[in-house]
């Protein structure tokens, strides 16, 4: 099953989206879609991703703006969702899973909301917001804080807990992975 979304431009968003969604869209892993949104309202993209992936979204009223997304090849539903997360991240928004829905929020408030928690295991390399709890083995958190803090964007959360020699991050999985790669190179026995 393949789906193609025609070019969506300002002024034609509603018509193109209505045309694209006039056919039944069934969320299937093997479904493919070519994304081509030119200066489209972000809510049109959210609606399309919801229809194609079968995910339910609750959109914060502060989520507004125009987006451009062009895929050079057909994408499956998993790839479409990954592209969607990247678009949100580029525009300072984030997707936060909450039970059977995903909340679309401004990135600067995500650190104050429940996010998936990863403890001392591999962090998914995605643009979804997560919280990582990472315990250092050899270095002290006091030594690493001045090195790591400048590497994180202002929308992230970063804290050190000295008694347990643990770092806590809330950011995208891909940013956390980058920082953990650095930590693992530094956190070595003397």
XYZ file of N, CA and C in Angstrom:
570
model
N 0.856 -1.178 0.000
C 0.000 0.000 0.000
C 0.891 1.227 0.000
N 0.762 2.102 -0.944
C 1.571 3.316 -0.989
C 0.691 4.545 -1.035
N 1.089 5.556 -0.327
C 0.347 6.814 -0.292
C 1.288 7.935 -0.667
N 0.799 8.872 -1.422
C 1.593 10.041 -1.771
C 0.797 11.273 -1.373
N 1.396 12.126 -0.562
C 0.770 13.387 -0.209
C 1.284 14.423 -1.197
N 0.397 15.066 -1.890
C 0.798 16.071 -2.862
C 1.390 17.280 -2.146
N 2.068 18.102 -2.897
C 2.685 19.306 -2.356
C 1.626 20.127 -1.632
N 1.934 20.527 -0.415
C 1.019 21.340 0.377
C 1.650 22.706 0.543
N 0.966 23.748 0.102
C 1.478 25.110 0.184
C 0.490 25.962 0.966
N 0.978 27.066 1.443
C 0.120 28.013 2.130
C -1.049 28.350 1.217
N -2.249 28.346 1.772
C -3.438 28.649 0.984
C -4.063 27.411 0.377
N -3.259 26.402 0.137
C -3.788 25.169 -0.438
C -3.758 24.042 0.588
N -3.379 24.355 1.805
C -3.228 23.327 2.828
C -4.506 22.529 3.024
N -5.619 23.219 3.250
C -6.865 22.525 3.544
C -7.315 21.662 2.377
N -7.222 22.181 1.158
C -7.647 21.433 -0.019
C -6.784 20.198 -0.222
N -5.459 20.373 -0.159
C -4.559 19.240 -0.365
C -4.726 18.201 0.731
N -4.869 18.655 1.976
C -5.020 17.716 3.074
C -6.357 16.996 2.993
N -7.414 17.733 2.669
C -8.729 17.103 2.535
C -8.711 16.063 1.420
N -8.046 16.390 0.318
C -7.939 15.444 -0.789
C -7.150 14.215 -0.373
N -6.040 14.445 0.319
C -5.197 13.332 0.744
C -5.913 12.438 1.734
N -6.743 13.046 2.588
C -7.399 12.264 3.628
C -8.792 11.802 3.221
N -9.222 12.091 2.008
C -10.526 11.654 1.539
C -10.569 10.143 1.365
N -9.413 9.545 1.180
C -9.325 8.110 1.056
C -9.048 7.520 2.430
N -9.567 6.334 2.720
C -9.306 5.776 4.039
C -7.816 5.531 4.233
N -7.313 5.994 5.342
C -5.905 5.799 5.664
C -5.846 4.802 6.809
N -5.197 3.706 6.576
C -5.058 2.673 7.586
C -3.613 2.648 8.033
N -3.392 2.764 9.338
C -2.029 2.738 9.848
C -1.485 1.321 9.731
N -0.530 1.133 8.825
C 0.104 -0.153 8.619
C 1.592 0.068 8.516
N 2.372 -0.831 9.117
C 3.825 -0.681 9.092
C 4.370 -0.730 7.672
N 3.702 -1.463 6.771
C 4.217 -1.576 5.418
C 3.707 -0.472 4.491
N 2.848 0.427 5.005
C 2.370 1.547 4.199
C 3.533 2.506 3.948
N 3.557 3.107 2.756
C 4.604 4.071 2.450
C 3.975 5.374 1.999
N 4.739 6.446 2.196
C 4.236 7.781 1.925
C 5.397 8.677 1.556
N 5.183 9.563 0.610
C 6.169 10.579 0.285
C 5.670 11.891 0.868
N 6.441 12.478 1.749
C 6.042 13.739 2.371
C 6.560 14.915 1.552
N 5.680 15.864 1.286
C 6.076 17.068 0.588
C 5.184 18.211 1.068
N 5.576 18.820 2.161
C 4.851 19.951 2.747
C 5.704 21.190 2.560
N 5.220 22.162 1.814
C 5.953 23.402 1.555
C 5.285 24.537 2.314
N 5.970 25.051 3.349
C 5.458 26.170 4.125
C 4.030 25.912 4.602
N 3.790 24.697 5.100
C 2.456 24.288 5.539
C 2.286 24.514 7.034
N 1.051 24.680 7.453
C 0.755 24.804 8.873
C 1.172 23.508 9.566
N 1.832 23.618 10.707
C 2.323 22.433 11.423
C 1.177 21.508 11.820
N -0.004 22.063 12.023
C -1.151 21.227 12.397
C -1.584 20.310 11.244
N -1.350 20.721 10.000
C -1.634 19.848 8.860
C -0.701 18.644 8.891
N 0.558 18.883 9.229
C 1.511 17.778 9.341
C 1.119 16.855 10.483
N 0.757 17.421 11.633
C 0.352 16.611 12.789
C -0.851 15.746 12.421
N -1.821 16.326 11.743
C -3.015 15.582 11.342
C -2.653 14.449 10.391
N -1.788 14.712 9.425
C -1.375 13.688 8.472
C -0.636 12.553 9.174
N 0.291 12.898 10.064
C 1.045 11.874 10.795
C 0.095 11.041 11.661
N -0.888 11.677 12.267
C -1.875 10.943 13.060
C -2.638 9.946 12.203
N -3.088 10.405 11.027
C -3.848 9.533 10.130
C -3.010 8.354 9.638
N -1.765 8.621 9.284
C -0.915 7.585 8.693
C -0.418 6.594 9.745
N -0.056 7.080 10.929
C 0.530 6.209 11.953
C -0.504 5.618 12.899
N -1.689 6.197 12.941
C -2.705 5.725 13.874
C -2.494 6.245 15.287
N -1.574 7.175 15.474
C -1.305 7.746 16.796
C -2.287 8.877 17.087
N -2.599 9.027 18.364
C -3.463 10.108 18.820
C -2.604 11.199 19.436
N -2.847 12.436 19.026
C -2.070 13.565 19.517
C -2.970 14.554 20.242
N -2.447 15.104 21.334
C -3.050 16.242 22.009
C -2.073 17.381 21.790
N -2.538 18.442 21.125
C -1.653 19.520 20.699
C -1.846 20.741 21.591
N -0.763 21.173 22.212
C -0.767 22.379 23.031
C -1.119 23.572 22.145
N -1.929 24.518 22.641
C -2.302 25.668 21.802
C -1.126 26.549 21.378
N 0.017 26.427 22.050
C 1.207 27.202 21.668
C 1.946 26.603 20.481
N 1.526 25.422 20.042
C 2.173 24.773 18.889
C 1.578 25.368 17.622
N 2.353 26.270 17.019
C 1.918 26.975 15.814
C 3.125 27.196 14.923
N 2.871 27.421 13.656
C 3.956 27.767 12.750
C 3.854 27.049 11.427
N 4.773 27.399 10.559
C 4.855 26.823 9.221
C 6.045 25.873 9.163
N 5.875 24.777 8.447
C 6.957 23.796 8.296
C 7.118 23.433 6.829
N 8.322 23.026 6.504
C 8.605 22.476 5.183
C 9.251 21.116 5.389
N 8.675 20.109 4.795
C 9.190 18.742 4.883
C 9.169 18.158 3.478
N 10.317 17.692 3.031
C 10.403 17.077 1.711
C 11.140 15.759 1.871
N 10.490 14.666 1.482
C 11.180 13.375 1.506
C 11.463 12.971 0.066
N 12.693 12.569 -0.167
C 13.110 12.193 -1.510
C 12.691 10.801 -1.905
N 12.192 10.040 -0.947
C 11.745 8.674 -1.229
C 10.551 8.359 -0.353
N 9.893 7.272 -0.658
C 8.751 6.850 0.146
C 9.251 6.367 1.502
N 8.481 6.700 2.538
C 8.828 6.334 3.909
C 7.749 5.437 4.488
N 8.158 4.484 5.332
C 7.160 3.681 6.026
C 6.678 4.455 7.256
N 5.700 3.935 7.964
C 5.107 4.682 9.075
C 6.116 4.975 10.179
N 7.020 4.067 10.447
C 8.045 4.300 11.466
C 8.977 5.435 11.049
N 9.378 5.445 9.784
C 10.247 6.506 9.277
C 9.520 7.853 9.268
N 8.233 7.826 8.934
C 7.443 9.056 8.943
C 7.408 9.644 10.350
N 7.225 8.791 11.345
C 7.189 9.293 12.721
C 8.549 9.847 13.135
N 9.625 9.205 12.726
C 10.973 9.722 13.027
C 11.197 11.092 12.377
N 10.760 11.249 11.131
C 10.864 12.546 10.450
C 10.020 13.579 11.199
N 8.833 13.187 11.609
C 7.937 14.069 12.357
C 8.600 14.552 13.648
N 9.240 13.630 14.391
C 9.941 14.020 15.620
C 11.062 15.009 15.313
N 11.759 14.809 14.212
C 12.827 15.727 13.822
C 12.275 17.104 13.476
N 11.152 17.147 12.782
C 10.523 18.428 12.444
C 10.126 19.158 13.727
N 9.524 18.432 14.662
C 9.144 19.053 15.929
C 10.369 19.624 16.632
N 11.448 18.859 16.666
C 12.665 19.287 17.360
C 13.257 20.540 16.705
N 13.272 20.591 15.393
C 13.802 21.748 14.669
C 12.992 23.006 14.987
N 11.708 22.848 15.232
C 10.828 23.985 15.506
C 10.600 24.202 17.007
N 11.446 23.577 17.835
C 11.379 23.723 19.300
C 10.074 23.217 19.903
N 9.581 22.111 19.351
C 8.445 21.402 19.924
C 8.899 19.981 20.218
N 8.104 19.270 21.012
C 8.466 17.897 21.364
C 7.215 17.043 21.486
N 7.389 15.751 21.243
C 6.324 14.768 21.410
C 6.602 13.999 22.702
N 5.611 13.986 23.592
C 5.770 13.309 24.876
C 4.660 12.267 25.009
N 5.021 10.969 24.980
C 4.002 9.926 25.147
C 3.373 10.007 26.537
N 2.060 9.852 26.577
C 1.322 9.884 27.850
C 0.155 8.912 27.735
N 0.410 7.655 28.064
C -0.628 6.648 27.938
C -0.929 6.383 26.478
N -2.206 6.503 26.096
C -2.623 6.227 24.725
C -2.525 7.408 23.790
N -2.001 8.535 24.274
C -1.859 9.719 23.433
C -0.426 10.220 23.487
N -0.104 11.089 22.554
C 1.190 11.761 22.553
C 0.905 13.250 22.610
N 1.508 13.919 23.594
C 1.325 15.367 23.741
C 2.371 16.084 22.895
N 1.940 17.064 22.127
C 2.847 17.912 21.359
C 2.940 19.233 22.116
N 4.149 19.510 22.631
C 4.371 20.642 23.531
C 5.573 21.468 23.095
N 5.650 22.728 23.536
C 6.894 23.480 23.343
C 8.029 22.797 24.095
N 9.204 22.731 23.499
C 10.344 22.028 24.102
C 10.735 22.577 25.462
N 10.561 23.881 25.662
C 11.026 24.470 26.919
C 10.212 24.051 28.136
N 9.056 23.431 27.963
C 8.294 22.975 29.129
C 8.315 21.456 29.305
N 8.937 20.747 28.375
C 8.938 19.283 28.437
C 9.650 18.768 29.682
N 10.705 19.442 30.096
C 11.453 18.972 31.263
C 10.606 18.995 32.531
N 9.469 19.669 32.500
C 8.578 19.731 33.645
C 7.439 18.725 33.531
N 7.457 17.914 32.511
C 6.401 16.934 32.260
C 6.974 15.527 32.351
N 6.120 14.529 32.601
C 6.616 13.151 32.605
C 7.114 12.744 31.212
N 8.322 12.203 31.149
C 8.886 11.676 29.910
C 9.336 10.245 30.182
N 9.501 9.438 29.142
C 10.034 8.082 29.362
C 11.403 8.173 30.043
N 11.652 7.276 30.980
C 12.898 7.282 31.748
C 13.749 6.086 31.356
N 15.031 6.355 31.095
C 16.006 5.317 30.777
C 17.064 5.361 31.870
N 17.363 4.197 32.480
C 18.336 4.136 33.574
C 19.464 3.186 33.196
N 20.695 3.738 33.103
C 21.911 2.953 32.849
C 21.760 1.912 31.742
N 21.131 2.297 30.662
C 21.038 1.420 29.491
C 21.084 2.285 28.245
N 21.107 1.649 27.110
C 21.216 2.386 25.849
C 20.025 3.315 25.679
N 20.331 4.536 25.299
C 19.309 5.541 25.041
C 18.901 5.434 23.579
N 17.595 5.418 23.292
C 17.194 5.388 21.883
C 17.710 6.632 21.159
N 18.251 6.465 19.975
C 18.815 7.576 19.199
C 17.711 8.207 18.355
N 16.798 8.908 19.048
C 15.642 9.512 18.397
C 15.512 10.960 18.839
N 14.670 11.701 18.157
C 14.443 13.095 18.516
C 13.264 13.250 19.470
N 12.903 12.175 20.141
C 11.855 12.236 21.168
C 12.495 12.599 22.500
N 11.781 13.364 23.303
C 12.273 13.761 24.623
C 12.222 12.564 25.574
N 13.319 12.338 26.270
C 13.385 11.286 27.278
C 14.173 11.815 28.473
N 14.099 11.102 29.567
C 14.930 11.401 30.730
C 15.888 10.238 30.918
N 17.169 10.539 31.004
C 18.215 9.529 31.180
C 18.847 9.714 32.548
N 18.932 8.643 33.309
C 19.642 8.631 34.593
C 20.902 7.809 34.359
N 22.063 8.434 34.563
C 23.329 7.793 34.223
C 24.296 7.888 35.398
N 24.712 6.738 35.905
C 25.641 6.716 37.033
C 27.075 6.562 36.529
N 27.920 7.487 36.959
C 29.334 7.444 36.580
C 30.040 6.325 37.339
N 31.027 5.722 36.705
C 31.769 4.626 37.311
C 33.100 5.070 37.915
N 33.786 6.009 37.273
C 35.140 6.366 37.690
C 35.317 7.851 37.991
N 34.688 8.701 37.252
C 34.814 10.151 37.443
C 33.794 10.628 38.461
N 33.981 11.844 38.945
C 32.977 12.416 39.849
C 32.101 13.376 39.046
N 30.851 13.494 39.484
C 29.932 14.377 38.777
C 30.428 15.822 38.820
N 31.085 16.203 39.903
C 31.590 17.574 40.017
C 32.619 17.883 38.918
N 33.405 16.890 38.526
C 34.407 17.091 37.469
C 33.747 17.238 36.095
N 32.659 16.516 35.884
C 32.058 16.489 34.552
C 31.033 17.594 34.291
N 30.405 18.124 35.324
C 29.374 19.139 35.119
C 29.873 20.318 34.289
N 31.042 20.918 34.595
C 31.479 22.061 33.773
C 31.794 21.691 32.321
N 32.116 20.442 32.066
C 32.396 19.994 30.702
C 31.092 19.768 29.936
N 30.101 19.197 30.611
C 28.874 18.781 29.934
C 27.835 19.889 29.782
N 27.715 20.761 30.754
C 26.645 21.771 30.721
C 26.622 22.578 29.420
N 27.765 23.058 28.906
C 27.711 23.842 27.655
C 27.292 23.031 26.428
N 27.310 21.718 26.525
C 26.964 20.870 25.389
C 25.457 20.656 25.232
N 24.693 21.085 26.236
C 23.248 20.854 26.227
C 22.493 22.137 25.921
N 21.420 22.041 25.143
C 20.653 23.242 24.811
C 19.906 23.775 26.033
N 19.526 25.050 26.012
C 18.830 25.640 27.158
C 17.476 25.004 27.447
N 16.882 24.333 26.461
C 15.586 23.690 26.687
C 15.715 22.362 27.417
N 16.926 21.851 27.572
C 17.116 20.570 28.244
C 17.228 20.774 29.753
N 17.182 19.658 30.461
C 17.407 19.680 31.908
C 18.644 18.835 32.185
N 19.493 19.311 33.083
C 20.713 18.598 33.428
C 20.985 18.829 34.908
N 21.119 17.736 35.651
C 21.392 17.848 37.080
C 22.353 16.748 37.498
N 23.144 17.064 38.523
C 24.084 16.091 39.087
C 23.668 15.783 40.518
N 23.739 14.517 40.873
C 23.466 14.094 42.243
C 24.753 13.499 42.805
N 25.478 14.310 43.582
C 26.806 13.925 44.068
C 26.808 12.683 44.961
N 25.861 12.517 45.907
C 25.927 11.333 46.782
C 25.914 9.997 46.042
N 25.230 9.942 44.898
C 25.184 8.683 44.130
C 26.041 8.753 42.864
N 26.736 9.874 42.665
C 27.581 10.071 41.489
C 26.790 9.845 40.194
N 25.587 10.443 40.148
C 24.640 10.214 39.060
C 24.301 11.519 38.351
N 24.136 11.425 37.033
C 23.702 12.548 36.208
C 22.285 12.264 35.708
N 21.476 13.308 35.638
C 20.109 13.194 35.133
C 19.955 14.205 34.001
N 19.496 13.720 32.837
C 19.294 14.557 31.656
C 17.848 14.420 31.198
N 17.248 15.490 30.740
C 16.015 15.428 29.962
C 16.284 16.223 28.695
N 16.220 15.520 27.579
C 16.507 16.113 26.276
C 16.101 15.079 25.231
N 16.426 15.333 23.974
C 16.142 14.327 22.951
C 17.107 13.155 23.127
N 16.660 11.984 22.736
C 17.521 10.809 22.824
C 18.815 10.997 22.057
N 18.748 11.649 20.897
C 19.965 11.837 20.099
C 20.953 12.773 20.796
N 20.482 13.833 21.435
C 21.391 14.716 22.177
C 21.996 14.012 23.388
N 21.165 13.256 24.095
C 21.670 12.520 25.261
C 22.716 11.504 24.829
N 22.494 10.817 23.720
C 23.486 9.856 23.213
C 24.823 10.527 22.935
N 24.768 11.703 22.340
C 25.998 12.443 22.035
C 26.759 12.752 23.324
N 26.055 13.198 24.353
C 26.689 13.533 25.626
C 27.210 12.267 26.318
N 26.464 11.194 26.257
C 26.917 9.943 26.893
C 28.143 9.383 26.183
N 28.233 9.552 24.879
C 29.458 9.149 24.160
C 30.666 9.887 24.737
N 30.514 11.164 25.001
C 31.600 11.955 25.592
C 31.894 11.468 27.005
N 30.851 11.241 27.782
C 31.039 10.766 29.166
C 31.811 9.452 29.173
N 31.432 8.531 28.303
C 32.092 7.226 28.292
C 33.575 7.318 27.916
N 33.937 8.314 27.147
C 35.356 8.516 26.804
C 36.127 9.124 27.974
N 35.431 9.909 28.800
C 36.080 10.558 29.939
C 36.039 9.695 31.189
N 34.935 8.991 31.398
C 34.724 8.206 32.623
C 35.491 6.881 32.546
N 36.788 6.998 32.617
C 37.690 5.850 32.510
C 38.497 5.702 33.790
N 38.936 4.484 34.115
C 39.804 4.324 35.293
C 41.127 5.056 35.071
N 41.697 5.558 36.136
C 42.982 6.292 36.031
C 44.106 5.440 35.563
